[in-house]
Coordinates of C-alpha atoms and ligand atoms in Angstrom, one line a residue:
X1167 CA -67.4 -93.9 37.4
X1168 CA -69.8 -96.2 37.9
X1169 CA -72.8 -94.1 38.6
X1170 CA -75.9 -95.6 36.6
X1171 CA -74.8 -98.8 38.3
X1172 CA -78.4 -100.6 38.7
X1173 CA -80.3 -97.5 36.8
X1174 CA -82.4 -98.5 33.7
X1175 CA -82.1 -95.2 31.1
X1176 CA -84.7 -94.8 28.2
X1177 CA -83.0 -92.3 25.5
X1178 CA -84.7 -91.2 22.7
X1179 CA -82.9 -90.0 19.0
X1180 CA -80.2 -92.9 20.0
X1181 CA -79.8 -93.8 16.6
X1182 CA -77.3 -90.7 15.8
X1183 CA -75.2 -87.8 17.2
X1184 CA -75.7 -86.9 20.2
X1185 CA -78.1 -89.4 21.3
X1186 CA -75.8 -92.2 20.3
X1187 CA -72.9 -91.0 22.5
X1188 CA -75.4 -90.3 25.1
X1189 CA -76.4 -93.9 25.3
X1190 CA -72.9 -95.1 25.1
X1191 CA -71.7 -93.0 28.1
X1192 CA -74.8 -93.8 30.4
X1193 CA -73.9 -97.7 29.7
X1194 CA -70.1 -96.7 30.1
X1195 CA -71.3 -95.6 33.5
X1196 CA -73.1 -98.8 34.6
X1197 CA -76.7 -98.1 33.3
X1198 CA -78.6 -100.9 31.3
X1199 CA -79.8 -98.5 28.2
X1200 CA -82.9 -98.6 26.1
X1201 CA -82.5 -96.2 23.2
X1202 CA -85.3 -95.5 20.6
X1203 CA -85.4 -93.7 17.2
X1204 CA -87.4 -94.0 13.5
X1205 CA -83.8 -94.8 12.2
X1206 CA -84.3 -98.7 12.8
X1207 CA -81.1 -99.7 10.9
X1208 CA -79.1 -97.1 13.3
X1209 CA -80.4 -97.9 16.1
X1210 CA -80.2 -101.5 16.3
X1211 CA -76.2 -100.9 15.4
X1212 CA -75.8 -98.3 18.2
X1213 CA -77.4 -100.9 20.5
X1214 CA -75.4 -103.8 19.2
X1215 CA -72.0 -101.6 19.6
X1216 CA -73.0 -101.0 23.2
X1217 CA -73.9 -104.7 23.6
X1218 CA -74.9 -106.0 27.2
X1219 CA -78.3 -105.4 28.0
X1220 CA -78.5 -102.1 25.6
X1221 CA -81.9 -102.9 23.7
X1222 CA -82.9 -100.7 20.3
X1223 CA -87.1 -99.7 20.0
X1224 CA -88.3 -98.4 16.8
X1225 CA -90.3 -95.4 17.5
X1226 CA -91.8 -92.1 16.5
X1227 CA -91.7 -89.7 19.2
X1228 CA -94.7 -87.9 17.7
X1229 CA -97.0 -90.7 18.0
X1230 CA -98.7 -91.0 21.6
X1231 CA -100.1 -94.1 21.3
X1232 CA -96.5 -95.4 20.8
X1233 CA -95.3 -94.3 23.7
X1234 CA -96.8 -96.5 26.5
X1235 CA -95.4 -99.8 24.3
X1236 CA -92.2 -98.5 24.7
X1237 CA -92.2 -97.7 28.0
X1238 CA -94.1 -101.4 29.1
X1239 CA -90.9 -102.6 26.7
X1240 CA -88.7 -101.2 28.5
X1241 CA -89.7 -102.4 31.8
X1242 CA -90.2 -105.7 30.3
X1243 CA -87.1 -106.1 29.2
X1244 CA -84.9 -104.0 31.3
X1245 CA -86.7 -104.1 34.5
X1246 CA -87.8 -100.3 35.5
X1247 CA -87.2 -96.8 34.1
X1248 CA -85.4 -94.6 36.4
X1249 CA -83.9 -92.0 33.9
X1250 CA -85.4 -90.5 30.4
X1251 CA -83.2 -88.3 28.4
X1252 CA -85.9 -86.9 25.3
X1253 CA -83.1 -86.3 23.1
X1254 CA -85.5 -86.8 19.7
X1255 CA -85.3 -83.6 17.4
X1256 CA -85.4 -82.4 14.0
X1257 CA -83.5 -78.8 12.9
X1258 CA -84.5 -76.2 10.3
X1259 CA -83.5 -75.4 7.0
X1260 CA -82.2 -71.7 7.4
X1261 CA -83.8 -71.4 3.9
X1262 CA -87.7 -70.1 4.0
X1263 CA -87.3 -70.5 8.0
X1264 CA -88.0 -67.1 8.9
X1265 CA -91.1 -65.8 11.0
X1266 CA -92.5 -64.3 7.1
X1267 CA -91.5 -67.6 5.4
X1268 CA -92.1 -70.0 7.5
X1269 CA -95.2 -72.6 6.7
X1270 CA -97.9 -73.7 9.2
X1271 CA -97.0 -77.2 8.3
X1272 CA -93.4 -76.8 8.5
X1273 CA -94.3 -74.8 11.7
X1274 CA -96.1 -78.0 13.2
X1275 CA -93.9 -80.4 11.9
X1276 CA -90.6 -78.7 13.8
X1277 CA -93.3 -79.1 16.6
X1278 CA -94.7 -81.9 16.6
X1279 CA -91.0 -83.8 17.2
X1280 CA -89.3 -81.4 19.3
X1281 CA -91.7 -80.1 21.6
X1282 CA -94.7 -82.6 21.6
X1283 CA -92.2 -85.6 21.2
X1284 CA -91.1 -84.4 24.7
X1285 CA -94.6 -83.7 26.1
X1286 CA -95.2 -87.1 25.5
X1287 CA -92.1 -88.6 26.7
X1288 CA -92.7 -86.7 30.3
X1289 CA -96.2 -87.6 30.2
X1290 CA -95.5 -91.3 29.8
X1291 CA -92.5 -91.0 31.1
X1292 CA -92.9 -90.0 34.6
X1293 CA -95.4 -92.5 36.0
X1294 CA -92.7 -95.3 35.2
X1295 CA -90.5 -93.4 36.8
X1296 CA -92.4 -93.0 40.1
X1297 CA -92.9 -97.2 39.6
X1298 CA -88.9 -97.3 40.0
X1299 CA -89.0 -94.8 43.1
X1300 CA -88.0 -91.7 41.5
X1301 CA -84.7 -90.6 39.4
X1302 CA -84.5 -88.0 36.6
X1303 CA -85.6 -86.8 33.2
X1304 CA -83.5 -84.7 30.6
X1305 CA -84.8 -82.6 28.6
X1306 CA -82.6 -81.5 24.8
X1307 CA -83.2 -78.1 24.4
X1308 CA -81.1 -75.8 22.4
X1309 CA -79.0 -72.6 22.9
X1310 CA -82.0 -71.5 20.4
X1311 CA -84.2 -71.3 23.2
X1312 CA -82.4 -68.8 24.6
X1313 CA -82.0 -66.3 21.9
X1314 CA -84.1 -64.5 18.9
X1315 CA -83.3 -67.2 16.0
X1316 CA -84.4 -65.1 12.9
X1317 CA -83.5 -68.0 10.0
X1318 CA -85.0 -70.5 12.0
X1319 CA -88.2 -69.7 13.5
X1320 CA -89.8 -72.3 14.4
X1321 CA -87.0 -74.6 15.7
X1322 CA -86.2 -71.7 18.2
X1323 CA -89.5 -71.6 19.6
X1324 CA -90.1 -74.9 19.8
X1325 CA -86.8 -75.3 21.8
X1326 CA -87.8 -72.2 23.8
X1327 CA -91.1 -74.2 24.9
X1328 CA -89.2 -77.2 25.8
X1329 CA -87.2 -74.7 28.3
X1330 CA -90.0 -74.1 30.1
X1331 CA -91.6 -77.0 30.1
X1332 CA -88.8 -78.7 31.6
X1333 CA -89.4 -76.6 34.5
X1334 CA -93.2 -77.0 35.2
X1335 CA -92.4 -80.5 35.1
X1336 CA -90.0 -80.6 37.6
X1337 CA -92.2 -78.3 39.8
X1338 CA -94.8 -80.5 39.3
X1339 CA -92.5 -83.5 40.4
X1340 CA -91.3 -81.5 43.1
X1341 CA -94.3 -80.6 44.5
X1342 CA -96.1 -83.7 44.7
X1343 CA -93.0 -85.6 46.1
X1344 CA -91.9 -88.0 43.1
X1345 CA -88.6 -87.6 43.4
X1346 CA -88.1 -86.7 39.6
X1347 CA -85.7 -84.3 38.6
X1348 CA -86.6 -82.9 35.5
X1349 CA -84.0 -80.8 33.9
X1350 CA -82.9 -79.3 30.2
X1351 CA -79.6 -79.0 28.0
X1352 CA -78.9 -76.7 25.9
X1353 CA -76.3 -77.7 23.4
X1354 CA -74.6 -75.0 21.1
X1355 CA -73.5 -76.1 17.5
X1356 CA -72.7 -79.6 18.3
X1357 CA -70.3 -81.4 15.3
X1358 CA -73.5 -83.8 14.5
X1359 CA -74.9 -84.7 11.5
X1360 CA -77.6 -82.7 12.4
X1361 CA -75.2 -79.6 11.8
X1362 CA -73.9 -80.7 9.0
X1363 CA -77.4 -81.3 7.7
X1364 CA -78.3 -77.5 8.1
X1365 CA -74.8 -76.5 6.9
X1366 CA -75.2 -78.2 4.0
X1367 CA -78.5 -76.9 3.5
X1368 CA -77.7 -73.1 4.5
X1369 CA -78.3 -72.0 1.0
X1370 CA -76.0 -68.8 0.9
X1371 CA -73.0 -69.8 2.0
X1372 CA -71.4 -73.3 1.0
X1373 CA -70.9 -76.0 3.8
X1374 CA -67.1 -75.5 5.1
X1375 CA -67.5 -71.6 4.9
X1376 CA -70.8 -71.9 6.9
X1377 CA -68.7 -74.2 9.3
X1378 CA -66.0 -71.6 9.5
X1379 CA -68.6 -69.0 10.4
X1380 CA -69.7 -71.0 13.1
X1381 CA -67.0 -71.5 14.3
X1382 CA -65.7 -68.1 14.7
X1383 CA -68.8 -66.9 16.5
X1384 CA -67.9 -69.8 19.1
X1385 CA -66.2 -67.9 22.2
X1386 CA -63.6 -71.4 22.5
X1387 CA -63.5 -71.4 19.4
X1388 CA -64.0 -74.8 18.2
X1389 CA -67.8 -76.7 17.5
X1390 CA -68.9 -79.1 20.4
X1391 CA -68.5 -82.6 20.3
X1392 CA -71.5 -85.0 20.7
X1393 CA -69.5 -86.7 23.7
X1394 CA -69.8 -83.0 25.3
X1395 CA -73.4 -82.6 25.5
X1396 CA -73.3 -86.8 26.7
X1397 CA -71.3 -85.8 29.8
X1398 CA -74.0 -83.0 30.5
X1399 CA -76.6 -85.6 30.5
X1400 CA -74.7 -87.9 32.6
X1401 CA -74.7 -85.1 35.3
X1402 CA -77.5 -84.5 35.4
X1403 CA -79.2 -87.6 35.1
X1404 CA -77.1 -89.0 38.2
X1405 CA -77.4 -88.6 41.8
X1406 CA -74.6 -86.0 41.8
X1407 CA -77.2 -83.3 40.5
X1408 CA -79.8 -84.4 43.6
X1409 CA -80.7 -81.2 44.3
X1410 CA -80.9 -79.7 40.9
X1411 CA -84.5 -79.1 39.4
X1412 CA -86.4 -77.2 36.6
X1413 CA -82.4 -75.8 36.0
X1414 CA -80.9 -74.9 32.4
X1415 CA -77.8 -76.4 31.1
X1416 CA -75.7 -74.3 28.9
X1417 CA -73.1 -76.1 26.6
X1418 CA -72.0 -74.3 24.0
X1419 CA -68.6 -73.0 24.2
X1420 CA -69.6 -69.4 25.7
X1421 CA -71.9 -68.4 23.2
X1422 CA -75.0 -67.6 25.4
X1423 CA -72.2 -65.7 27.6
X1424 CA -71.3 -63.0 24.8
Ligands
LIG1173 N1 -76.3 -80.5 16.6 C1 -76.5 -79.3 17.1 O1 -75.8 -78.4 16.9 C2 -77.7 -79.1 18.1 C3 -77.7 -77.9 18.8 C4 -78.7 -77.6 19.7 C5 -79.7 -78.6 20.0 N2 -79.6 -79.8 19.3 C6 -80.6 -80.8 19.6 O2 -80.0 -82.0 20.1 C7 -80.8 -83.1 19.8 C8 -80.0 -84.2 19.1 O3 -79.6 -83.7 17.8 P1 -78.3 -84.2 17.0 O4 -77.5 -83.0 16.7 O5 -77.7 -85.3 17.7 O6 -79.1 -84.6 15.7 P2 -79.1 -86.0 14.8 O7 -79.9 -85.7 13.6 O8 -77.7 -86.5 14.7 O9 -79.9 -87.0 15.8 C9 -81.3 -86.8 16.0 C10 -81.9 -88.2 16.1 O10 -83.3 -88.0 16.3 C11 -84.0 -88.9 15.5 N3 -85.4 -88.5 15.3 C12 -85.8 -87.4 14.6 N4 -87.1 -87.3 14.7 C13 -87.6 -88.4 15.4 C14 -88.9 -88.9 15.7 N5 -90.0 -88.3 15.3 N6 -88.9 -90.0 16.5 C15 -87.8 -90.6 16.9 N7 -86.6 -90.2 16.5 C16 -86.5 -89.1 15.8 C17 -83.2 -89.0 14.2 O11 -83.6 -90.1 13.5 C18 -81.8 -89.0 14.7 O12 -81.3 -90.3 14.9 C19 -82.0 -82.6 19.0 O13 -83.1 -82.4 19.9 C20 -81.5 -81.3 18.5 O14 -82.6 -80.3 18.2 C21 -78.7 -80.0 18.4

């Protein structure tokens, strides 16, 4: 399938997990990829495994006067920006993450990346797009949004604002005739070394009982695979989702179903 054929996509966090096998499928599928992410090292490799025309920026989601370099980079170097996938995000700790424990700081820093991180890529983001003609922004949410996350407060809300901001900016799109689709996935426990990160850090229970327990709360039964949220992304940055807006994808093995 060769449906990014001529499409330039921007995706941020490509350094790892999910990000990384988002970039690979959108270039798999014909689009020239820019990926970004503080992991420089990463980065560049992911970008170098891809090879063509895939190009690696370092960058901080968080900082806003970053932002507009990357995107003039992008259309310097690639041509246009026609899709944005804000994949960028940090998790909690499930230790001292609860609404009592939790710290203003660590508060703001679990929002600062995963919520303003993605203010900032729409902001920036969807004048470029309009330059191109229109195409589509992607949102990474989290099955968190949907749900009360007790251990980890403030990733949950953050998620849960990046939920609903995915849809007032694809009303906003909409309404003034863009042509940007703006929409948001939300991926269940994804095998990532984001995961692995909290599992190892779960404090009670010890890593591969923690990823036991995860897996038996999974309706299929098995964790997701980076690759799984990737396909997502492909659908619904492409022209076979044209009439989806401000819409929530679950993927997450039936968990938000139980
Ligand atoms: N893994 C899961 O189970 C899961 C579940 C739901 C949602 N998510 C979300 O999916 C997205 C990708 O997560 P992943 O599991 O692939 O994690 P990951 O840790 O493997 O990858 C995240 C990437 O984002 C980068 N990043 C973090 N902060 C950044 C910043 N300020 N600026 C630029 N880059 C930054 C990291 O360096 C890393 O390369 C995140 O938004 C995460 O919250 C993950």
């Amino acid at each position: 399938m060769q449906r990014y054929a001529g499409k330039v996509a921007l995706i941020t966090g490509g350094a790892s997990g999910m990000g990384r096998a988002t970039a690979k499928r959108l270039a798999a599928e014909g689009a020239k990829v820019a990926l970004t992410d503080r992991q420089a090292e990463a980065g560049a490799k992911v970008a170098a495994e891809i090879g063509n025309d895939a190009i690696f920026l370092e960058q901080d989601v968080t900082s806003e006067a970053g932002w507009p370099n990357v995107i003039r980079a992008v259309q310097a170097r690639l041509g246009a920006l026609h899709v944005l996938v804000n994949n960028a995000g940090i998790g909690g700790t499930m230790k001292g993450a609860t609404p009592e424990q939790e710290t203003l700081d660590g508060w703001r820093r679990i929002h600062s990346v995963n919520l303003e991180g993605v203010f900032l890529g729409c902001k920036y983001g969807i004048p470029a797009i309009r330059e191109a003609g229109g195409g589509a922004i992607v949102n990474i949410s989290s099955l968190a949004a949907m749900q009360g996350t007790p251990a980890l407060a403030a990733y949950g809300a953050s998620k849960g604002a990046v939920r609903q901001f995915t849809k007032t900016v694809a009303i906003h799109c909409a309404y003034r005739g863009y042509n940007i689709r703006c929409n948001s996935v939300h991926p269940g426990p994804i095998d990532t070394p984001m995961l692995q990160d909290l599992l190892s850090r779960g404090g009670t229970v010890d890593p591969a009982e923690g990823r036991r327990k995860f897996i038996e709360q999974v309706p299929l039964k098995t964790l997701g695979r980076p690759e799984d949220i990737a396909a997502a992304v492909a659908f619904l940055g492409s022209d076979d989702a044209r009439f989806i807006t401000g819409e929530e994808l679950l993927v997450d093995g039936g968990m938000n179903a139980i």
